[in-house]
Amino acid sequence: TATATATARTTATSTQPIAAIASHVVADQLPKSRAVDNVTSLCLGIDFQTGEPFSLEVPDGEHLLLVGNTRAGRSTGLARIAAAWSQAHPGGWIGAIIPRRSTFPLHLAARSARDCTAIAALLDELTAHLVRGSDAPALLVVDDAEAVDDASGRLAGLATRGSGLCIAAAGRPDALRQSYGHWTGVLRRSRLGMVATGGTDLDGDLLSTLLPRRSPIPARSGLWWVADDGPVRLMQMAVDSLEREGCSVR
């Protein structure tokens, strides 16, 4: 397994410790994800600074946005989120909208869709699940989100409904910035998600967060800046067993 080592840099005010983190982290080695008091704790990978498992806290009704260019690991990141969500909510519903060729493992979703007709049917099923008022929340995964239109306003409406649904979407930063009035603007209000290393400072604006000008190690697939309530942190996303056996990362 390849490893990368961050060199300690001493400044007048602080010293950054040395950290070593594998470029491929196996999800099976992580603690289980869980849900407590309307907050889902998704164990997604390894924290670069501490070398410990990293968990992202997602309050009920909030959403996630993954921002990265081609081969940043967007599809693999969505797969890890879906697998962790399924672990935290064993009886939950997961759907996937995948408009283009994707490495997202379809077995993680109860229903998947690519074209407009299939997407409409998937949203019907999701709405029915939410209307039933099931105790198990739903996760909707959307890959290549910038390519998914929402002429009917259904996606935006679902994103604003509140309790019971989390939407995790991934897209290219340049396309998302140029998509004025796009439904992903609703997701951005949660200010939760990840920005792939190797992009620009502007990428953090999509999650209203300030990114460091430089990464302590070279950019690589699956290495993300995590945006939540605190300062951004660097994390190597874990890869699930079936994902490792599948197609190349994108």
Short mmCIF file of C-alpha atoms in Angstrom, two decimals:
data_model
loop_
_atom_site.label_atom_id
_atom_site.label_comp_id
_atom_site.label_asym_id
_atom_site.label_seq_id
_atom_site.Cartn_x
_atom_site.Cartn_y
_atom_site.Cartn_z
CA THR A 1 0.00 0.00 0.00
CA ALA A 2 1.34 3.39 -0.97
CA THR A 3 1.80 5.89 1.83
CA ALA A 4 2.33 9.61 1.94
CA THR A 5 4.11 11.47 4.69
CA ALA A 6 3.48 15.07 5.59
CA THR A 7 6.64 16.95 6.57
CA ALA A 8 6.44 18.92 9.78
CA ARG A 9 6.52 22.61 9.11
CA THR A 10 7.50 24.97 11.88
CA THR A 11 6.24 28.54 11.91
CA ALA A 12 6.60 31.34 14.40
CA THR A 13 3.34 30.35 16.08
CA SER A 14 2.76 26.62 15.56
CA THR A 15 4.25 23.30 14.52
CA GLN A 16 2.33 20.81 12.39
CA PRO A 17 2.99 17.24 13.50
CA ILE A 18 4.17 14.57 11.13
CA ALA A 19 1.38 12.30 9.91
CA ALA A 20 1.47 9.25 7.67
CA ILE A 21 -1.65 8.08 5.93
CA ALA A 22 -2.20 5.32 3.39
CA SER A 23 -3.48 6.29 -0.04
CA HIS A 24 -5.91 3.34 0.13
CA VAL A 25 -7.86 2.88 3.34
CA VAL A 26 -9.99 -0.25 3.76
CA ALA A 27 -13.46 0.52 5.06
CA ASP A 28 -13.67 -2.82 6.87
CA GLN A 29 -11.06 -1.52 9.32
CA LEU A 30 -13.16 1.48 10.37
CA PRO A 31 -15.55 1.65 13.34
CA LYS A 32 -19.23 1.23 12.54
CA SER A 33 -21.30 4.22 11.55
CA ARG A 34 -24.24 4.96 13.83
CA ALA A 35 -27.22 7.21 14.38
CA VAL A 36 -27.94 8.77 17.79
CA ASP A 37 -30.37 11.56 18.74
CA ASN A 38 -31.23 12.51 15.14
CA VAL A 39 -27.58 12.78 14.11
CA THR A 40 -25.99 10.26 11.75
CA SER A 41 -22.28 9.72 12.36
CA LEU A 42 -20.76 8.48 9.10
CA CYS A 43 -17.34 6.88 9.53
CA LEU A 44 -15.78 7.67 6.17
CA GLY A 45 -12.00 7.40 6.36
CA ILE A 46 -8.86 8.47 8.19
CA ASP A 47 -8.13 11.95 9.54
CA PHE A 48 -4.80 13.15 8.14
CA GLN A 49 -3.88 15.21 11.19
CA THR A 50 -4.51 12.56 13.85
CA GLY A 51 -4.31 9.28 11.93
CA GLU A 52 -7.58 8.26 13.61
CA PRO A 53 -10.89 7.19 11.99
CA PHE A 54 -12.85 10.19 10.75
CA SER A 55 -16.62 10.52 11.23
CA LEU A 56 -18.81 13.20 9.66
CA GLU A 57 -21.80 14.23 11.77
CA VAL A 58 -24.93 14.76 9.66
CA PRO A 59 -27.97 16.20 11.50
CA ASP A 60 -31.39 14.96 10.40
CA GLY A 61 -32.62 16.84 7.35
CA GLU A 62 -29.22 18.20 6.30
CA HIS A 63 -27.46 17.37 3.03
CA LEU A 64 -23.96 16.67 1.67
CA LEU A 65 -22.14 18.00 -1.38
CA LEU A 66 -18.96 16.46 -2.81
CA VAL A 67 -17.02 18.80 -5.07
CA GLY A 68 -14.22 17.50 -7.27
CA ASN A 69 -12.89 17.22 -10.79
CA THR A 70 -12.60 14.05 -12.87
CA ARG A 71 -10.83 11.18 -11.10
CA ALA A 72 -11.01 12.93 -7.75
CA GLY A 73 -12.97 9.98 -6.35
CA ARG A 74 -16.49 11.42 -6.39
CA SER A 75 -18.28 8.16 -7.20
CA THR A 76 -16.17 6.23 -4.71
CA GLY A 77 -16.91 8.87 -2.08
CA LEU A 78 -20.65 8.56 -2.67
CA ALA A 79 -20.31 4.78 -2.37
CA ARG A 80 -18.60 5.11 1.03
CA ILE A 81 -21.32 7.51 2.21
CA ALA A 82 -24.06 5.11 1.07
CA ALA A 83 -22.39 2.10 2.72
CA ALA A 84 -21.89 4.02 5.97
CA TRP A 85 -25.49 5.29 5.88
CA SER A 86 -26.79 1.77 5.38
CA GLN A 87 -24.78 0.64 8.39
CA ALA A 88 -26.16 3.46 10.56
CA HIS A 89 -29.74 2.95 9.30
CA PRO A 90 -30.22 -0.78 8.57
CA GLY A 91 -33.88 -0.31 7.68
CA GLY A 92 -33.43 2.87 5.70
CA TRP A 93 -34.14 3.53 2.01
CA ILE A 94 -31.34 4.44 -0.42
CA GLY A 95 -31.82 5.61 -3.99
CA ALA A 96 -29.24 6.58 -6.61
CA ILE A 97 -29.51 8.93 -9.59
CA ILE A 98 -26.62 8.27 -11.97
CA PRO A 99 -27.05 10.12 -15.28
CA ARG A 100 -23.68 9.10 -16.75
CA ARG A 101 -21.27 6.19 -16.63
CA SER A 102 -20.37 5.79 -12.96
CA THR A 103 -18.50 3.40 -10.72
CA PHE A 104 -21.12 3.78 -7.99
CA PRO A 105 -22.07 0.22 -6.88
CA LEU A 106 -25.74 -0.19 -7.71
CA HIS A 107 -26.21 -2.92 -5.08
CA LEU A 108 -26.06 -0.18 -2.42
CA ALA A 109 -29.34 1.34 -3.61
CA ALA A 110 -32.87 -0.01 -3.39
CA ARG A 111 -33.53 1.75 -6.69
CA SER A 112 -31.32 3.49 -9.25
CA ALA A 113 -32.11 5.65 -12.26
CA ARG A 114 -30.35 7.18 -15.26
CA ASP A 115 -32.96 8.70 -17.59
CA CYS A 116 -35.79 11.14 -16.92
CA THR A 117 -38.54 8.49 -16.79
CA ALA A 118 -36.63 6.30 -14.35
CA ILE A 119 -35.70 9.32 -12.22
CA ALA A 120 -39.36 10.32 -11.96
CA ALA A 121 -40.29 6.79 -10.84
CA LEU A 122 -37.47 6.80 -8.28
CA LEU A 123 -38.65 10.13 -6.86
CA ASP A 124 -42.19 8.71 -6.66
CA GLU A 125 -40.89 5.80 -4.58
CA LEU A 126 -38.85 8.11 -2.37
CA THR A 127 -41.82 10.41 -1.81
CA ALA A 128 -44.00 7.45 -0.88
CA HIS A 129 -41.40 6.32 1.66
CA LEU A 130 -41.31 9.77 3.22
CA VAL A 131 -45.10 10.14 3.26
CA ARG A 132 -45.45 6.85 5.10
CA GLY A 133 -43.51 8.46 7.92
CA SER A 134 -41.13 5.56 8.37
CA ASP A 135 -38.78 5.76 11.34
CA ALA A 136 -35.94 4.81 8.99
CA PRO A 137 -34.67 7.88 7.08
CA ALA A 138 -33.84 7.97 3.39
CA LEU A 139 -30.64 8.75 1.52
CA LEU A 140 -30.69 9.95 -2.08
CA VAL A 141 -27.33 9.76 -3.87
CA VAL A 142 -26.85 11.87 -7.01
CA ASP A 143 -23.68 11.48 -9.07
CA ASP A 144 -22.73 14.05 -11.72
CA ALA A 145 -25.30 16.32 -10.12
CA GLU A 146 -24.64 19.17 -12.56
CA ALA A 147 -26.06 16.95 -15.33
CA VAL A 148 -29.34 16.29 -13.50
CA ASP A 149 -32.03 18.80 -14.41
CA ASP A 150 -34.93 19.60 -12.11
CA ALA A 151 -37.45 21.28 -14.38
CA SER A 152 -40.34 20.09 -12.20
CA GLY A 153 -38.73 21.35 -9.01
CA ARG A 154 -39.13 17.99 -7.30
CA LEU A 155 -35.51 17.65 -6.22
CA ALA A 156 -35.43 21.15 -4.78
CA GLY A 157 -38.72 20.49 -3.02
CA LEU A 158 -37.44 17.28 -1.47
CA ALA A 159 -34.25 19.02 -0.37
CA THR A 160 -36.26 21.60 1.58
CA ARG A 161 -38.68 19.18 3.26
CA GLY A 162 -36.51 18.77 6.36
CA SER A 163 -36.60 15.67 8.55
CA GLY A 164 -36.22 12.16 7.18
CA LEU A 165 -34.11 12.75 4.07
CA CYS A 166 -30.45 13.36 3.30
CA ILE A 167 -29.31 14.08 -0.25
CA ALA A 168 -25.65 13.39 -1.02
CA ALA A 169 -24.66 14.83 -4.39
CA ALA A 170 -21.35 15.02 -6.23
CA GLY A 171 -20.33 17.27 -9.08
CA ARG A 172 -17.61 19.23 -10.85
CA PRO A 173 -16.85 22.57 -9.20
CA ASP A 174 -16.70 24.61 -12.40
CA ALA A 175 -20.08 23.31 -13.60
CA LEU A 176 -21.74 23.80 -10.22
CA ARG A 177 -20.48 27.38 -9.95
CA GLN A 178 -21.93 28.20 -13.36
CA SER A 179 -25.30 26.53 -12.71
CA TYR A 180 -27.27 29.52 -11.47
CA GLY A 181 -30.54 28.50 -9.84
CA HIS A 182 -29.59 24.80 -9.89
CA TRP A 183 -31.26 22.56 -7.30
CA THR A 184 -27.86 21.83 -5.70
CA GLY A 185 -27.97 25.38 -4.36
CA VAL A 186 -30.38 24.08 -1.70
CA LEU A 187 -27.81 21.45 -0.62
CA ARG A 188 -25.12 24.09 -0.29
CA ARG A 189 -27.09 25.76 2.50
CA SER A 190 -26.20 22.84 4.80
CA ARG A 191 -22.49 23.76 4.44
CA LEU A 192 -21.65 20.09 4.84
CA GLY A 193 -19.51 18.07 2.50
CA MET A 194 -16.13 17.57 0.96
CA VAL A 195 -13.87 19.33 -1.52
CA ALA A 196 -11.29 17.27 -3.40
CA THR A 197 -7.64 18.26 -3.18
CA GLY A 198 -6.08 19.41 -6.41
CA GLY A 199 -8.70 22.03 -7.19
CA THR A 200 -8.64 25.79 -6.61
CA ASP A 201 -9.38 28.06 -3.66
CA LEU A 202 -12.72 28.88 -5.28
CA ASP A 203 -13.95 25.31 -4.84
CA GLY A 204 -14.43 25.89 -1.12
CA ASP A 205 -16.87 28.71 -1.87
CA LEU A 206 -19.45 26.11 -2.91
CA LEU A 207 -19.60 25.05 0.76
CA SER A 208 -18.98 28.54 2.17
CA THR A 209 -15.64 27.45 3.57
CA LEU A 210 -12.08 28.73 3.22
CA LEU A 211 -9.60 26.15 1.94
CA PRO A 212 -5.87 26.19 2.68
CA ARG A 213 -3.86 27.43 -0.28
CA ARG A 214 -1.76 24.27 -0.25
CA SER A 215 -2.29 20.68 0.78
CA PRO A 216 0.40 19.23 3.08
CA ILE A 217 0.73 16.30 0.67
CA PRO A 218 0.21 16.08 -3.11
CA ALA A 219 -3.38 15.79 -4.32
CA ARG A 220 -4.60 12.27 -5.03
CA SER A 221 -7.84 10.39 -5.52
CA GLY A 222 -9.90 10.11 -2.34
CA LEU A 223 -8.06 12.87 -0.46
CA TRP A 224 -10.66 15.41 0.65
CA TRP A 225 -10.97 18.62 2.57
CA VAL A 226 -13.99 18.14 4.87
CA ALA A 227 -16.30 21.08 5.57
CA ASP A 228 -18.57 21.02 8.61
CA ASP A 229 -19.16 23.26 11.62
CA GLY A 230 -15.45 23.49 12.48
CA PRO A 231 -12.27 24.28 10.55
CA VAL A 232 -11.65 22.23 7.41
CA ARG A 233 -9.80 18.96 7.92
CA LEU A 234 -8.00 16.66 5.53
CA MET A 235 -9.26 13.09 5.20
CA GLN A 236 -8.41 10.04 3.10
CA MET A 237 -11.69 8.42 2.08
CA ALA A 238 -11.95 4.69 2.73
CA VAL A 239 -12.84 2.21 -0.01
CA ASP A 240 -15.29 -0.62 0.51
CA SER A 241 -14.38 -4.20 -0.40
CA LEU A 242 -16.70 -4.53 -3.40
CA GLU A 243 -15.64 -1.11 -4.65
CA ARG A 244 -11.98 -2.18 -4.63
CA GLU A 245 -12.86 -5.12 -6.87
CA GLY A 246 -14.76 -2.95 -9.34
CA CYS A 247 -13.92 -0.31 -11.91
CA SER A 248 -11.40 2.49 -11.72
CA VAL A 249 -12.00 5.45 -9.44
CA ARG A 250 -13.56 8.60 -10.81
#
